[in-house]
mmCIF file of C-alpha atoms in Angstrom:
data_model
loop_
_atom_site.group_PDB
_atom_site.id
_atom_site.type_symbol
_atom_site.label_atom_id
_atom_site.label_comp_id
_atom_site.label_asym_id
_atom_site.label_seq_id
_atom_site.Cartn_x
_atom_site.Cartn_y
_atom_site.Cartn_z
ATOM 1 C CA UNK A 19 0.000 0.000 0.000
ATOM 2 C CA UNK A 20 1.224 3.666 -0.833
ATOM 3 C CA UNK A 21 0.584 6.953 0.838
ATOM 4 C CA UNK A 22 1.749 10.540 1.264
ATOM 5 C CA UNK A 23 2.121 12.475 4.246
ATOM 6 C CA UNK A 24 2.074 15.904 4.033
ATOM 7 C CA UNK A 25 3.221 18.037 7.040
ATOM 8 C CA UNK A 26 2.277 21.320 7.723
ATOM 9 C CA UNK A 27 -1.220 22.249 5.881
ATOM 10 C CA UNK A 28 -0.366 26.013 6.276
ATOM 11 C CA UNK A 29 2.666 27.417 5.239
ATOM 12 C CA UNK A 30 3.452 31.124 4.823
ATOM 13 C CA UNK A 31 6.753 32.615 3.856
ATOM 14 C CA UNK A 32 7.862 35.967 3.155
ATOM 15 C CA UNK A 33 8.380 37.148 -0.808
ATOM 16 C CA UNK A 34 12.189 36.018 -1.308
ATOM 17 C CA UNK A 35 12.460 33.360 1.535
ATOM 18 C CA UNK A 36 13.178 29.990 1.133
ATOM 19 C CA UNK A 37 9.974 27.794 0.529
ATOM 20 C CA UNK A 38 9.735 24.269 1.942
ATOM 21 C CA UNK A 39 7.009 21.992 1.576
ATOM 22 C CA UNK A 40 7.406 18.666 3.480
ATOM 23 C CA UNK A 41 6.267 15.769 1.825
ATOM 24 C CA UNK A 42 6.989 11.625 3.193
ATOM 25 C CA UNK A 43 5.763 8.705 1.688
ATOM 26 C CA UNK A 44 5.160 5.030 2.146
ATOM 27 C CA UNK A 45 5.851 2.128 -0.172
ATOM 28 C CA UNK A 46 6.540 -0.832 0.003
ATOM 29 C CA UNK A 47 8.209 -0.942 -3.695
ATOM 30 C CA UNK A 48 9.977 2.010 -5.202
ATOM 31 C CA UNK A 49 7.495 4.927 -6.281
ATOM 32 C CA UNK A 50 6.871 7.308 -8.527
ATOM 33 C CA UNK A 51 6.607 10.753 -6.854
ATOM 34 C CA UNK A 52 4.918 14.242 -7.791
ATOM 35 C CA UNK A 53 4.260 17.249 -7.024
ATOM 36 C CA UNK A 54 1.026 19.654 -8.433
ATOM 37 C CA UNK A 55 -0.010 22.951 -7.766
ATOM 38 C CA UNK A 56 -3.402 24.100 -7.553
ATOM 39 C CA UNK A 57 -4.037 28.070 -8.015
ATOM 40 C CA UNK A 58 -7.280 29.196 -6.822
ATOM 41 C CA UNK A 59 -10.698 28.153 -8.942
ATOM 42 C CA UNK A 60 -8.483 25.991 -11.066
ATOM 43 C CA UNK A 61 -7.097 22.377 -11.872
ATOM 44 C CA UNK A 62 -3.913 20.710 -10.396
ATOM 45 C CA UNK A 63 -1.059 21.522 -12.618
ATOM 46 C CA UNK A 64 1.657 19.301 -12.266
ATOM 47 C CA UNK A 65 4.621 20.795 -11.022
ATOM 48 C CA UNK A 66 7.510 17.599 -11.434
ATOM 49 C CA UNK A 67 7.992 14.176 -11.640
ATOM 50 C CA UNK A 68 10.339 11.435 -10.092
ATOM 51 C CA UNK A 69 10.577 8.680 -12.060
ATOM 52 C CA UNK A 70 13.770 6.932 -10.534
ATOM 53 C CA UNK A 71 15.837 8.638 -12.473
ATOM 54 C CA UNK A 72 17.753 10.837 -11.408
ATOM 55 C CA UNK A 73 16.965 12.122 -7.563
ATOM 56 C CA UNK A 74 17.101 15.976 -7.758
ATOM 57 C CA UNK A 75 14.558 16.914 -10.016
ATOM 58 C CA UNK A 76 13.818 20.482 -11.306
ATOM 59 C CA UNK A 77 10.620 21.724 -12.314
ATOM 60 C CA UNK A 78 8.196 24.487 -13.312
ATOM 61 C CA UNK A 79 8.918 27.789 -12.028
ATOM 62 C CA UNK A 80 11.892 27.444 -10.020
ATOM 63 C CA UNK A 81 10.507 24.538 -7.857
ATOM 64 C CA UNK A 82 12.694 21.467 -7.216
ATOM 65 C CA UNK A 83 12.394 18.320 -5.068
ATOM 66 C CA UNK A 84 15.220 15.726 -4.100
ATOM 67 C CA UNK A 85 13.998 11.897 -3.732
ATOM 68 C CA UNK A 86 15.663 10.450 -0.565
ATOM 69 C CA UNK A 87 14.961 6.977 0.129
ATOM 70 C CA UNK A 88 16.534 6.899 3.800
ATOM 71 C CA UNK A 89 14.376 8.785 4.480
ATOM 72 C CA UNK A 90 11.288 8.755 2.576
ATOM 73 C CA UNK A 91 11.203 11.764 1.476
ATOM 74 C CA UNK A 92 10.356 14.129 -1.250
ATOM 75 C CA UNK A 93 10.296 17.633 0.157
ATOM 76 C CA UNK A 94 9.376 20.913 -2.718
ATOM 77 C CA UNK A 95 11.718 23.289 -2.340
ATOM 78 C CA UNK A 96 12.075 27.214 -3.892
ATOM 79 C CA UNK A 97 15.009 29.043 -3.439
ATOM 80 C CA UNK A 98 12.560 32.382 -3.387
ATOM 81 C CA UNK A 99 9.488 32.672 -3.110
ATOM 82 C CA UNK A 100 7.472 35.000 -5.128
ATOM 83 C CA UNK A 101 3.849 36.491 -5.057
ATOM 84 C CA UNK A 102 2.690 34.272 -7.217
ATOM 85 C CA UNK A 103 3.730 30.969 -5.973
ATOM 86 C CA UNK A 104 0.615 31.360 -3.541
ATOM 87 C CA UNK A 105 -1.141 28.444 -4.057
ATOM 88 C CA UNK A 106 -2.450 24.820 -2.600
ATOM 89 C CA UNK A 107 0.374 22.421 -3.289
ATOM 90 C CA UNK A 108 -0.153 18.412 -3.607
ATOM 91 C CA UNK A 109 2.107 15.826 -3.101
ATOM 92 C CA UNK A 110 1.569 12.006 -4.741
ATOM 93 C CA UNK A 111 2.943 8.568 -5.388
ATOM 94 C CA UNK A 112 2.074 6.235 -7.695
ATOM 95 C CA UNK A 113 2.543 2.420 -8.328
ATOM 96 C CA UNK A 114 4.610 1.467 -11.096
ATOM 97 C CA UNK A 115 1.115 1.559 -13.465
ATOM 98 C CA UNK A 116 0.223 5.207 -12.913
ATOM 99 C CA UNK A 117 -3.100 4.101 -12.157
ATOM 100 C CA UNK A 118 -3.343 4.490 -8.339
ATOM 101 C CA UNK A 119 -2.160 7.517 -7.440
ATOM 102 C CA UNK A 120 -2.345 8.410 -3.390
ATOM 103 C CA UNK A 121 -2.595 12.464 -2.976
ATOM 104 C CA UNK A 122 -1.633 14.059 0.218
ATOM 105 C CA UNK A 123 -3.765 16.301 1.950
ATOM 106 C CA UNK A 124 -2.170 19.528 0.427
ATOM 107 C CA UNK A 125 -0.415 22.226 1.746
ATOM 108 C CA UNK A 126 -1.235 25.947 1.404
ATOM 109 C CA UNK A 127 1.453 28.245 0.024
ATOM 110 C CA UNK A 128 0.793 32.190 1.589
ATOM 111 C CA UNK A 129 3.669 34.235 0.637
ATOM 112 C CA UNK A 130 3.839 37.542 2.366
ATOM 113 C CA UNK A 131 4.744 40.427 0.710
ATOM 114 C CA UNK B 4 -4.380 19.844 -27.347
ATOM 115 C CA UNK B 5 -7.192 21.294 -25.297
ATOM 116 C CA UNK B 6 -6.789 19.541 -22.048
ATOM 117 C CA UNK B 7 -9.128 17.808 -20.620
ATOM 118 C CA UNK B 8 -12.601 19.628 -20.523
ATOM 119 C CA UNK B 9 -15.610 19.763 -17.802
ATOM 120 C CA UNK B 10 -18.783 20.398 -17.951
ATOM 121 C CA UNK B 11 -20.846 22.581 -16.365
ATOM 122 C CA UNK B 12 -17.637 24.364 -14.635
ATOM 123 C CA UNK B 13 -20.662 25.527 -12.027
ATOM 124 C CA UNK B 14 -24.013 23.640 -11.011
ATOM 125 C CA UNK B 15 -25.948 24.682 -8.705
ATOM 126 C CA UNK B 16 -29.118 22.336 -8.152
ATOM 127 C CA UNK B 17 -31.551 21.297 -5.462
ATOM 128 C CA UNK B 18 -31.309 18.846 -3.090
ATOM 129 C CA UNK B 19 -33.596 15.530 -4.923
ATOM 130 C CA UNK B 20 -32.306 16.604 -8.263
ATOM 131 C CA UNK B 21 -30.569 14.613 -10.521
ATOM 132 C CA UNK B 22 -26.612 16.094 -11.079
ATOM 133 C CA UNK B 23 -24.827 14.943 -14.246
ATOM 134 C CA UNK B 24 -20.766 15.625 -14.516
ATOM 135 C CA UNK B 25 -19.499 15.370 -18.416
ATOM 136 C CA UNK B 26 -15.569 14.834 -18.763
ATOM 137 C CA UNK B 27 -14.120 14.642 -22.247
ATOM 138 C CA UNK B 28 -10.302 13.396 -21.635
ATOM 139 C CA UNK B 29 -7.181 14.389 -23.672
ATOM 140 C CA UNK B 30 -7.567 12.554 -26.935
ATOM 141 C CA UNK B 31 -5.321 9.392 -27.304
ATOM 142 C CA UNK B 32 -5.372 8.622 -23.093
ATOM 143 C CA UNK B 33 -7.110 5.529 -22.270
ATOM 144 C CA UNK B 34 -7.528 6.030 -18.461
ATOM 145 C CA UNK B 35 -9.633 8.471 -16.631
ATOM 146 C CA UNK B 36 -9.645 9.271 -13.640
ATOM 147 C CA UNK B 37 -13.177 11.399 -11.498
ATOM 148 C CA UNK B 38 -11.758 13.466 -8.000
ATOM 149 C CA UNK B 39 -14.068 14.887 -5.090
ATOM 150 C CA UNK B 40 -12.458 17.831 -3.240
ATOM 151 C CA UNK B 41 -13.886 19.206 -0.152
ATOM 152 C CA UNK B 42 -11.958 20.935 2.449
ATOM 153 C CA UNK B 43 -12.908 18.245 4.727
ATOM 154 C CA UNK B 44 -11.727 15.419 3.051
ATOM 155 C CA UNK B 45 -9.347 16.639 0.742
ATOM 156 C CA UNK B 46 -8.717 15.426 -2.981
ATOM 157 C CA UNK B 47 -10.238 11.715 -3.336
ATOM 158 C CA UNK B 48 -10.338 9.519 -5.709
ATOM 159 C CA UNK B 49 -14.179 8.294 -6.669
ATOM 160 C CA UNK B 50 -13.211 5.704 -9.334
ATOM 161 C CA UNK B 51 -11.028 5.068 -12.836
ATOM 162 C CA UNK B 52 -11.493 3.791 -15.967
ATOM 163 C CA UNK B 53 -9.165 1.860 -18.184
ATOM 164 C CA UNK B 54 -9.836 1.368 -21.850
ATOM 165 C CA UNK B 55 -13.484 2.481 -20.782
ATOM 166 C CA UNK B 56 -13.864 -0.119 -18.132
ATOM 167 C CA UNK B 57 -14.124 0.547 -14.620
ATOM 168 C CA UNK B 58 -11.287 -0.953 -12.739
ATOM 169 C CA UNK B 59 -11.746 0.465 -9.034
ATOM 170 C CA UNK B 60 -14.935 2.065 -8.061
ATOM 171 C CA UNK B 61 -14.290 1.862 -4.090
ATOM 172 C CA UNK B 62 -14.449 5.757 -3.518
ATOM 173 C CA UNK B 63 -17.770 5.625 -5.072
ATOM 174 C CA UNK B 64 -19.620 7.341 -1.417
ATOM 175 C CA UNK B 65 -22.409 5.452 -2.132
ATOM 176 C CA UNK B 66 -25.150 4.112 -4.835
ATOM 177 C CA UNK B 67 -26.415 7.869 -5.254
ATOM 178 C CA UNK B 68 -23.274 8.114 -7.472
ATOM 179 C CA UNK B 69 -22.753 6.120 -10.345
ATOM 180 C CA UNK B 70 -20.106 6.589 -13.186
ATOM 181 C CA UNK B 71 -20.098 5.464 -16.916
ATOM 182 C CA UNK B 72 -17.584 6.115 -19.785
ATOM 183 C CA UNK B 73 -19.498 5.132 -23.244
ATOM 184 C CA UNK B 74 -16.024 5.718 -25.582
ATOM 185 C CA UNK B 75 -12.828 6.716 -25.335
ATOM 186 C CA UNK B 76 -13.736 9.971 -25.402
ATOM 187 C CA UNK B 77 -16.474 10.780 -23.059
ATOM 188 C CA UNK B 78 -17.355 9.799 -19.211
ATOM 189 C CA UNK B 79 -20.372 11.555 -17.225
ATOM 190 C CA UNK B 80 -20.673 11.337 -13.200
ATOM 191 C CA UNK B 81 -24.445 11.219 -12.293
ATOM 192 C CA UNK B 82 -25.602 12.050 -8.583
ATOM 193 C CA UNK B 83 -28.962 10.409 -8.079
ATOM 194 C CA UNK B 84 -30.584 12.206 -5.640
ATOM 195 C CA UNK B 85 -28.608 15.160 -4.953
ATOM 196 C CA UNK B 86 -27.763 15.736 -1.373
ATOM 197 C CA UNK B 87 -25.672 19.120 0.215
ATOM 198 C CA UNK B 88 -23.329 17.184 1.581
ATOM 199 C CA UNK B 89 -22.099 16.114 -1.826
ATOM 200 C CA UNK B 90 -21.274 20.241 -2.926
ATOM 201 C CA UNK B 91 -17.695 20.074 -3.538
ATOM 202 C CA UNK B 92 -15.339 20.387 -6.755
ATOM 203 C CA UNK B 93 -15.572 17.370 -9.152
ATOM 204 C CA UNK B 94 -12.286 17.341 -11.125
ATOM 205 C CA UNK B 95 -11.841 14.386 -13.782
ATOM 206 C CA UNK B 96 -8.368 13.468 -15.017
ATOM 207 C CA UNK B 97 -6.789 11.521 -17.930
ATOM 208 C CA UNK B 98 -3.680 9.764 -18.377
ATOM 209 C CA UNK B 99 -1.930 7.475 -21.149
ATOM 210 C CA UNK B 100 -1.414 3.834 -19.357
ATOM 211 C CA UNK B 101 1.305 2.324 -21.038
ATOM 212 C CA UNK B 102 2.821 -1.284 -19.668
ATOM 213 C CA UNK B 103 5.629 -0.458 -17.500
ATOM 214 C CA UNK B 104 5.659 3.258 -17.664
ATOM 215 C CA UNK B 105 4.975 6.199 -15.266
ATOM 216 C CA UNK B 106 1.335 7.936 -16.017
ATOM 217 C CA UNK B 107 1.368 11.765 -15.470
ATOM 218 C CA UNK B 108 -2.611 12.751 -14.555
ATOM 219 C CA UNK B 109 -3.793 15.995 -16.247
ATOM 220 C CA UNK B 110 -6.705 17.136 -14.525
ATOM 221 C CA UNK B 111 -9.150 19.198 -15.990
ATOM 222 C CA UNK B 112 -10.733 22.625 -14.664
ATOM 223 C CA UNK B 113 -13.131 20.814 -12.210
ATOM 224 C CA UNK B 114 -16.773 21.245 -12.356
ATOM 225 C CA UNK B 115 -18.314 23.412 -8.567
ATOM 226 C CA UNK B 116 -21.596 21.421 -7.637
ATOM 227 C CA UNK B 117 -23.751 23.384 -5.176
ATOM 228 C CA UNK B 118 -26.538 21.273 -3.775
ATOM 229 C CA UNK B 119 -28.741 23.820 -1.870
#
């Protein structure tokens, strides 16, 4: 069985601060992980992908995320944060098919000017 | 492509009434995928298709909701009778399931179903 853990369902930061979104999984094989973004009224928008390749992976708008398997982990990161990063952010994990895919319970982005 | 597409992007109905989602997936994908998001509960998964076929309707909340996907290019999510408690954001997603390969989700705009 897979799941997500999401910690922290509020974050705020201040425009140009770091941004950190904490994200831990479970699996009992090796996963595929993602991140999406959600801007108000709208869709998720998927931000990046792990697909066991490599484990820093760099995606839309500055974001990144590092896989670590010690420690189950697959925190977003920003270096700095900007206006318009506000937003509800989703972390996933998928079985090998694609076709279950286990969201966390999200994480709202507030970035303070 | 034109992403996926919802319809109605707002319904607002009457509790009793009959509620029908429409999805049209990205053309080519041969899963779909229909979401519930409330701020209680979060994003959840209601049920997928593969290759039009159902595969895993256990987030179906109950036989009010049932789910059908004619062709490849065309599901509906029918509430039978509306209740409030089901108001939330119905967002349906499609991805291309290929043997032994990731499957990004695109999600489309979501549909906002107000039961009053």
């Amino acid at each position: 069985a897979q799941s997500v853990t999401q910690l922290g369902s509020h974050v705020s930061v201040s425009e140009g601060a770091l941004v950190l979104l904490r994200c831990n999984y479970s699996s009992s094989v090796p996963p595929y992980l993602f991140w999406y973004v959600q801007y108000p009224n709208q869709g998720l928008q998927l931000l990046l992908k792990y697909t066991s390749a490599a484990t820093l992976v760099k995606g839309i708008n500055g974001f990144e995320a590092e896989f670590k398997k010690s420690e189950t982990s697959f925190h977003l990161t920003k270096p700095s944060a900007h206006m318009s990063d506000a937003a509800e952010y989703f972390c996933a994990v998928s079985d090998l098919t694609g076709n279950q895919f286990y969201f966390g319970t999200g994480t709202s982005l507030t970035v303070i000017p | 492509d034109a992403g996926v597409i919802q319809s109605p992007r707002h319904e607002v109905t009457e509790m009793g009434q009959e509620v029908t989602l429409r999805c049209k997936p990205i053309s080519g994908h041969n899963s779909l995928f229909w979401y519930r998001q409330t701020m209680m509960r979060g994003l959840e998964l209601l049920i997928y298709f593969n290759n039009n076929v159902p595969i895993d309707d256990s987030g179906m909340p109950e036989d009010r909701f049932s789910a059908k996907m004619p062709n490849a290019s065309f599901s509906t999510l029918k509430i039978q009778p509306s209740e409030p408690r089901d108001s939330a954001v119905y967002f349906c997603a499609s991805s291309l399931r290929l043997a032994g390969s990731y499957n990004e989700q695109f999600f489309g705009p979501g549909t906002r179903l107000t039961v009053l």
